XYZ file of C-alpha atoms in Angstrom:
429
model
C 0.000 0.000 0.000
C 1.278 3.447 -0.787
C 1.912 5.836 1.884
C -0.598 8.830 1.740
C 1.458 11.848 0.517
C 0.598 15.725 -0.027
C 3.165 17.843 -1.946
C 2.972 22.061 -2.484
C 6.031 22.845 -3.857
C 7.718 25.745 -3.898
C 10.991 27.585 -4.998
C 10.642 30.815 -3.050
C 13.057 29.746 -0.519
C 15.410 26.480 -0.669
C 14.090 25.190 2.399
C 11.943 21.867 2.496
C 9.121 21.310 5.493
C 8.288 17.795 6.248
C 5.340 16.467 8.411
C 4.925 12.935 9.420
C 0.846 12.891 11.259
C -0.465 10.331 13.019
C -4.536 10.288 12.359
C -5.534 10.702 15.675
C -3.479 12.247 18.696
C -4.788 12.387 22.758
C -8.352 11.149 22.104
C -6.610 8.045 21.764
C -5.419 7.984 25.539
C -6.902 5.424 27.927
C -8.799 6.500 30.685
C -6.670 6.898 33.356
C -3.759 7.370 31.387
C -4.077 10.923 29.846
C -1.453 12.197 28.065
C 0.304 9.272 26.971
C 0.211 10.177 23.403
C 2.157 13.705 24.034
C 4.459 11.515 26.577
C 5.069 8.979 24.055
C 5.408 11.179 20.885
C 8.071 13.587 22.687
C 9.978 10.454 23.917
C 10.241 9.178 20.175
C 11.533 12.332 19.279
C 14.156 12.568 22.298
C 15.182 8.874 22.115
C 15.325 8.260 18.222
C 18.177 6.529 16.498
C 18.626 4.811 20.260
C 20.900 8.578 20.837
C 20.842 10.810 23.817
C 18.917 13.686 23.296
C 21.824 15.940 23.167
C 23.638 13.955 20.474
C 20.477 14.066 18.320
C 19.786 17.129 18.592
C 23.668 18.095 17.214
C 22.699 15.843 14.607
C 19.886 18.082 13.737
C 21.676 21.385 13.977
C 24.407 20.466 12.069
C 22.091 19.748 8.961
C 21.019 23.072 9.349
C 17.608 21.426 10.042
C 14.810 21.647 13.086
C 12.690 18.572 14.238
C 9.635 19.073 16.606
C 6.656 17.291 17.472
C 3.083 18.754 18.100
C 0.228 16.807 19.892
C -3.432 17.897 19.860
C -6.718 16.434 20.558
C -7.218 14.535 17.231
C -3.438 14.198 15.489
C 0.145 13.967 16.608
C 2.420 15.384 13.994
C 5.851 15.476 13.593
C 7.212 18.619 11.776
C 10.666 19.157 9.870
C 12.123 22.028 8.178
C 15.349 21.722 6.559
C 17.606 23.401 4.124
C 17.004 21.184 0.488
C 20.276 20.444 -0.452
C 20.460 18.843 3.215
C 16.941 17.012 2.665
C 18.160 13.325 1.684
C 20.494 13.374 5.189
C 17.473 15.148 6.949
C 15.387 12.653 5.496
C 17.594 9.567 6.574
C 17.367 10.908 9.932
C 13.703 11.164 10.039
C 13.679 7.370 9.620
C 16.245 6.840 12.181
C 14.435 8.991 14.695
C 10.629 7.088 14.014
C 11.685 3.928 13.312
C 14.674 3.398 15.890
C 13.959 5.145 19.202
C 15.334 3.342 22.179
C 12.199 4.780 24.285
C 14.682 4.653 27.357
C 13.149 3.959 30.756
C 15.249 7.152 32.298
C 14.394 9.401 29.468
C 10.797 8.513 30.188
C 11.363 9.040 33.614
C 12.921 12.514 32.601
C 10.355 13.061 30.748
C 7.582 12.609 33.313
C 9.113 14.553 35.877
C 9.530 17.565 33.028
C 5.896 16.841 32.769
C 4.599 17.051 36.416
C 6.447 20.511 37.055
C 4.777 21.669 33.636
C 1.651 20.768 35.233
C 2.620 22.996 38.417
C 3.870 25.558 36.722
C 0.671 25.782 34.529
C -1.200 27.119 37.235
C 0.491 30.228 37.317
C -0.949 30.945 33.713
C -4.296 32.145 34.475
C -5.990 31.906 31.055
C -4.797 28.441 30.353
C -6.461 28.248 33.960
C -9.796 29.092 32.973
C -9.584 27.638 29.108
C -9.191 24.662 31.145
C -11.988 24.589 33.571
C -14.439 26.254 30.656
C -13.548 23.028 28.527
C -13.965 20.661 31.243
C -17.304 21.543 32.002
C -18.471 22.293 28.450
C -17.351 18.716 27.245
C -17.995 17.131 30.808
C -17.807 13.502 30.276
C -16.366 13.543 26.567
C -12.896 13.216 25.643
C -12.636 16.850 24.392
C -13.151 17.643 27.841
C -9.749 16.121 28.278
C -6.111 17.716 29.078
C -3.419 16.817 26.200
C -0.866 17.426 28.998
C -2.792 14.777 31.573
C -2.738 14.828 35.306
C -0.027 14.372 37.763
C -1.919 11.078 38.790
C -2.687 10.031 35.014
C 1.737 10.873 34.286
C 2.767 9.220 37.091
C 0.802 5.905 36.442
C 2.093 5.659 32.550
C 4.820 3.051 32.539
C 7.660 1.991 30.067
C 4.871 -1.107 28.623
C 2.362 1.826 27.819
C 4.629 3.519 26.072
C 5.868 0.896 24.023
C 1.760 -0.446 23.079
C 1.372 3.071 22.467
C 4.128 4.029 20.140
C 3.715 0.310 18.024
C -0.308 1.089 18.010
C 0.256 4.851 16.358
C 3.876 4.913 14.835
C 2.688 2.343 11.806
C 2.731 3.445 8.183
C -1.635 3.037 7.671
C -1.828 5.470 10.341
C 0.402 7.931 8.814
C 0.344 10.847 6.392
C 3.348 12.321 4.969
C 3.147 16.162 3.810
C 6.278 17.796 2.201
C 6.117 21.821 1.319
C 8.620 23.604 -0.137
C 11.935 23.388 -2.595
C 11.056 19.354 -3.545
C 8.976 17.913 -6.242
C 6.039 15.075 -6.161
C 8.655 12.513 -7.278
C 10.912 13.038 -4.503
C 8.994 13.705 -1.560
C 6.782 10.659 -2.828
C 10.236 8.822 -2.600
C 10.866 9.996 0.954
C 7.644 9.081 2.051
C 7.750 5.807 0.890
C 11.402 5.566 3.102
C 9.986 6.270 5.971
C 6.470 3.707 5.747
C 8.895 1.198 4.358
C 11.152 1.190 7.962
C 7.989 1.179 9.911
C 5.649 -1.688 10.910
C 2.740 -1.529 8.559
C -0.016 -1.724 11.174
C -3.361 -0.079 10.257
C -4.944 3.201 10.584
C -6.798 4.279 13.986
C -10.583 4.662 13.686
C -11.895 7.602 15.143
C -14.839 6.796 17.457
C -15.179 9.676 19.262
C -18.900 10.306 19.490
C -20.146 13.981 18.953
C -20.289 15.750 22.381
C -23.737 15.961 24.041
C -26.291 19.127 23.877
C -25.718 21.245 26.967
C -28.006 20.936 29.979
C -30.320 23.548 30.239
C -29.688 26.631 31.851
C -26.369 29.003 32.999
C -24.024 27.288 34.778
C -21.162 29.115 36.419
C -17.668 27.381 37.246
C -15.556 30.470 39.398
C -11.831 29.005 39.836
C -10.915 30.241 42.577
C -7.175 31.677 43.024
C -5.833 34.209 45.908
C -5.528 38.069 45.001
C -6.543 37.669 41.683
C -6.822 41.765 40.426
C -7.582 40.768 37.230
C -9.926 38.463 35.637
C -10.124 35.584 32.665
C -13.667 34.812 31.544
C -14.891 32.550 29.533
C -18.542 32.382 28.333
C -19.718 29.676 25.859
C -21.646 26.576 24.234
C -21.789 24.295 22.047
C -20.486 25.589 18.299
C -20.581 24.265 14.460
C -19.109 21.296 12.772
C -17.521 21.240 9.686
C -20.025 19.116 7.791
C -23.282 21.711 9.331
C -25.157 22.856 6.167
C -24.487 26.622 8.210
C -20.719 26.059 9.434
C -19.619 28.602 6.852
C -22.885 31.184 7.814
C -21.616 30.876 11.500
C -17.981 31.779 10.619
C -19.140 34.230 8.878
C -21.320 35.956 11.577
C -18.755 34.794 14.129
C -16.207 37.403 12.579
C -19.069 39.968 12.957
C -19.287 39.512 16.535
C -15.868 38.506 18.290
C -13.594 37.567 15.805
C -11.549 40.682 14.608
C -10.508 43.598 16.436
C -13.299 45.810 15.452
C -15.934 43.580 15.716
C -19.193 43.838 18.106
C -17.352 42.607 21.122
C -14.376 44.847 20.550
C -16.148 47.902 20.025
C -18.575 47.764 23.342
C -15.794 45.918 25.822
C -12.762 47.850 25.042
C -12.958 51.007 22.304
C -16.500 52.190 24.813
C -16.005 51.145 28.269
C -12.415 50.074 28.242
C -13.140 46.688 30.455
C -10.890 44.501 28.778
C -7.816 44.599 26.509
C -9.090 42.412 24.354
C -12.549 41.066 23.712
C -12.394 37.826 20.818
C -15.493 34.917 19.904
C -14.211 31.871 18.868
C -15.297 29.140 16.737
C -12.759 26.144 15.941
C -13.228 23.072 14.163
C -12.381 19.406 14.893
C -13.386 15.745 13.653
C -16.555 16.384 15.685
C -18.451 19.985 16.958
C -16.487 22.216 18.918
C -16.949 24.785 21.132
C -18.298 28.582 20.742
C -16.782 30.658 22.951
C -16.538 34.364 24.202
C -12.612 35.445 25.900
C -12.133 38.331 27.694
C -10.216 39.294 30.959
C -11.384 42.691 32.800
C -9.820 43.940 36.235
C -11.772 42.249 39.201
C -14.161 45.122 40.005
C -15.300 45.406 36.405
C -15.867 41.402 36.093
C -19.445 41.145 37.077
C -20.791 44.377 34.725
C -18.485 42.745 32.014
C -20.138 39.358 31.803
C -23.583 41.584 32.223
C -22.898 43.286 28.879
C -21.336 40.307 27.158
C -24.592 38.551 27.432
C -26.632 41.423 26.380
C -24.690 41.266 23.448
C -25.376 37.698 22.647
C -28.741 38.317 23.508
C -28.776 40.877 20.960
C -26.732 38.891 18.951
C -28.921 35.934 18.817
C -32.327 37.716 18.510
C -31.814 40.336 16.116
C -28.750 38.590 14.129
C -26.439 40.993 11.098
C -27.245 43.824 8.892
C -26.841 43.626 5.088
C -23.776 46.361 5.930
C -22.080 44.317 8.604
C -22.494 40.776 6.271
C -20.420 43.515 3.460
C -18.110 44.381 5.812
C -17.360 40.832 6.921
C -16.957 39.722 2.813
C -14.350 41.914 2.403
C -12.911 41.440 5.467
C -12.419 37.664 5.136
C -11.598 37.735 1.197
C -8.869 40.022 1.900
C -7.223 38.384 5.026
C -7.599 34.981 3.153
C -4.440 36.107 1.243
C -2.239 35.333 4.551
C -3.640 31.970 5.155
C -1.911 31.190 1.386
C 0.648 32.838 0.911
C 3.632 30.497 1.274
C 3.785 27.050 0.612
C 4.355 25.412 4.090
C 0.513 27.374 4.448
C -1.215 25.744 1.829
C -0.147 22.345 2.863
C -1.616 22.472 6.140
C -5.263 23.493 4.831
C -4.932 20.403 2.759
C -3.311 18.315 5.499
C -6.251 19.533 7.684
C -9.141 18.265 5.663
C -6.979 14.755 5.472
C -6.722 14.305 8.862
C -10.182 16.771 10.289
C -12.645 14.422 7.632
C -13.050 18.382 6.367
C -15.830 18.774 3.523
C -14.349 18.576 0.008
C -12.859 21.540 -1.083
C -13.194 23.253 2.610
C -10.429 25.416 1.921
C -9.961 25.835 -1.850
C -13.619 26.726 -2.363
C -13.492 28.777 0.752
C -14.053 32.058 -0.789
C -16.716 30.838 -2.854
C -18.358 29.603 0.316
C -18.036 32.953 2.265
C -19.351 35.339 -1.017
C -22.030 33.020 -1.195
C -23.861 33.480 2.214
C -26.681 35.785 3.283
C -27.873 37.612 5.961
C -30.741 34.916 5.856
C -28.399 32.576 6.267
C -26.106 34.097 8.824
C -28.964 35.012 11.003
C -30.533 31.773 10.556
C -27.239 29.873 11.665
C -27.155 31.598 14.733
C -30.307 31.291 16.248
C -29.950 27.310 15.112
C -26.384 26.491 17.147
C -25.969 29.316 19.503
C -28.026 29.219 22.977
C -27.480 32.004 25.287
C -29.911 30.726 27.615
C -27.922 27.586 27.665
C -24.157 28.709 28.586
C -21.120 27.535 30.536
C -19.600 30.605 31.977
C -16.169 30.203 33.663
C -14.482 33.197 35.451
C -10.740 32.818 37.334
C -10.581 35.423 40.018
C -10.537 35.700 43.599
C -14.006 34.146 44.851
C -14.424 36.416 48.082
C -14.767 39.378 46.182
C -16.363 38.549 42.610
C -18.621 36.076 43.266
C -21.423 37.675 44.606
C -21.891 40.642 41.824
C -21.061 38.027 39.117
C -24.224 35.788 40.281
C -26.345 38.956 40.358
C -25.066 39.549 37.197
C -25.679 36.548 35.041
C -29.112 36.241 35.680
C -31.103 32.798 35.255
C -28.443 31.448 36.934
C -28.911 27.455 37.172
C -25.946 25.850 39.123
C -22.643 27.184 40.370
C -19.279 25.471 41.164
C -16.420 26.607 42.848
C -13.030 25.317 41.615
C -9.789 25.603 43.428
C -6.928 27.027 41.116
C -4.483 24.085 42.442
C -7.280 21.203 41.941
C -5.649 18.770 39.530
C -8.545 16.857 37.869
């Protein structure tokens, strides 16, 4: 079987990217043992070839070449970029690295401990704090609702076997796709690809069965992590979003960039440029394998929290109820043609909108006809998108702050308020 390959080539700049992906990443990771995929991905990297880390990584440098891996939710990829004259050595590497790591009990040991003080240290990053705790409650009981990273007690019970099932499960040449970008043509990076399958166990390709996440329960429910002298705030305030194969996805991006998603959309205007509450005031709307969540981001001063949230769900209110204007739906057109000429304009850029619908199941053509798509929707549609998939009756709202002195004005001011939890910053689940 040939290995699946993507190619955008390029002679702008002599350098060559390379991406090895796995089809599915920490969705994969057994109850109980979250993050073993990250775990077990950077170990292949650090151990491969059987070197130290160290030596590797001079053999790396002194091809003029980087090596990284990146772990998400629904792929693990591992990304190259190297100088093309260097790309055969680079390339004979690569094979060394995924086919031959020694997956060394006291790297993995390293490794873990590296990972438990990330975890500790990761508190002191409030937003990542309250991203956290919003995604945990909207995706309660799914895997999305899942860290990447894991837990200290999920790290500490991964053992040298897990690794090893894990690595021979995912590292197989069915489960892979190889993308090249950059100063190579099809028949070489073809080549390459079929290099690196060839010095890998065939196995077979990992079935995504992650179901699609469950509607929300009804009403507001409020999660407040709680963390000592907090003067500022991080807020999250959300549901449910689109998927890629809705008949509206594009309708709701669309009307998404109206609201939150520039900086002088809705959100911007009446949270920073009038009242000044927050730096910055975004909606967000991301895409996976299966529906994702919508989601509002800003991160006033303490005693501006409570009439911040009161105004951001006004505006969704608004939002919701009384949808675009033609002018707005113009504005957004132009705004999103334009812009679309950054998301394309090199090589390595294009190859990860195609490697996206590869390993996302994206509709045909979800990026190349993607202009089409946008200069194609309504206000009808927009508006009708948005009253279908968002519910601001229906919200998870997550706030980090200091509970002693926001948590009163905040319950007064989110209204309909169904159930409320109180989350220590330091809680590790």
């Amino acid at each position: 079987m040939e290995p699946q390959v993507l190619v955008e080539a390029s002679t702008a700049l002599p350098l060559v990217t390379v991406t090895v992906a796995e089809r599915t990443g920490a969705v994969d990771d057994p109850e109980g043992k979250e993050g073993l995929s990250r775990l077990a991905a950077r170990l292949v990297r650090r151990t491969g070839d059987g070197l130290p880390t160290e030596e590797l990584d001079e053999k790396i440098d002194s091809l003029g070449a980087s090596l990284s891996v990146d772990v998400g939710q629904s792929t693990c990829q591992f990304h190259g970029t190297v100088i093309g004259r260097s790309l055969e050595r680079f390339s004979d590497l690569v094979v060394a690295v995924l086919s031959r790591p020694s997956l060394s009990g006291e790297e993995l040991g390293k490794l873990k401990r590296e990972t438990l003080a990330d975890l500790v240290e990761a508190r002191e990053n409030d937003r990542d704090l309250a991203q956290k705790w919003f995604r945990k409650t909207l995706f309660a009981g799914h895997l999305y609702g899942r860290s990447v990273s894991g837990t200290p007690a999920s790290i500490a019970s991964i053992s040298d076997a897990d690794v090893r099932s894990h690595v021979a499960g995912t590292l197989a040449a069915k489960n892979l796709v190889f993308a090249f970008s950059g100063d190579v043509d099809e028949t070489t990076a073809r080549a390459l690809a079929t290099r690196i399958a060839g010095a890998l166990p065939p196995g077979e390709a990992r079935v995504d069965r992650v179901p699609e996440p469950a509607p929300l329960p009804k009403g507001r429910k409020l999660v407040l992590v709680d963390k000592p002298d907090r003067t500022q705030t991080q807020i999250y305030i959300g549901c449910l979003g689109t998927h890629p194969h809705d008949e509206d996805h594009v309708a709701l991006h669309v009307g998404n960039t109206i609201f939150g998603g520039t900086f002088t959309a809705r959100l911007m205007k009446e949270v920073r440029s009038k009242r000044g509450w927050s730096y910055g005031a975004y909606s967000n709307l991301p895409y996976d394998r299966r529906r994702r969540g919508f989601s509002l981001w800003t991160f006033p001063k303490a005693d501006d929290a409570a009439p911040c949230i009161a105004l951001e769900l006004s505006l969704l209110e608004k939002w919701v109820e009384g949808g675009i204007t033609p002018r707005e739906l113009a504005w957004a057109k132009r705004y999103l043609v334009r812009s679309h000429a950054f998301a394309v304009d090199t090589a390595a850029k294009r190859l990860a909108q195609r490697l996206d619908e590869v390993l996302y199941g994206l509709p045909p053509g979800y990026h190349s006809e993607y202009l089409e798509r946008v200069q194609a929707v309504t206000v009808e549609d927009v508006n009708a998108a948005i009253r279908k998939r968002i519910t601001p009756e229906d919200l998870v709202i997550t706030v980090l702050g200091t509970a002693k002195d926001v948590l009163v004005p905040i319950r007064t001011a989110i209204g309909h308020l169904t159930s409320e939890e109180i989350v220590p910053f330091d809680r590790d689940d």
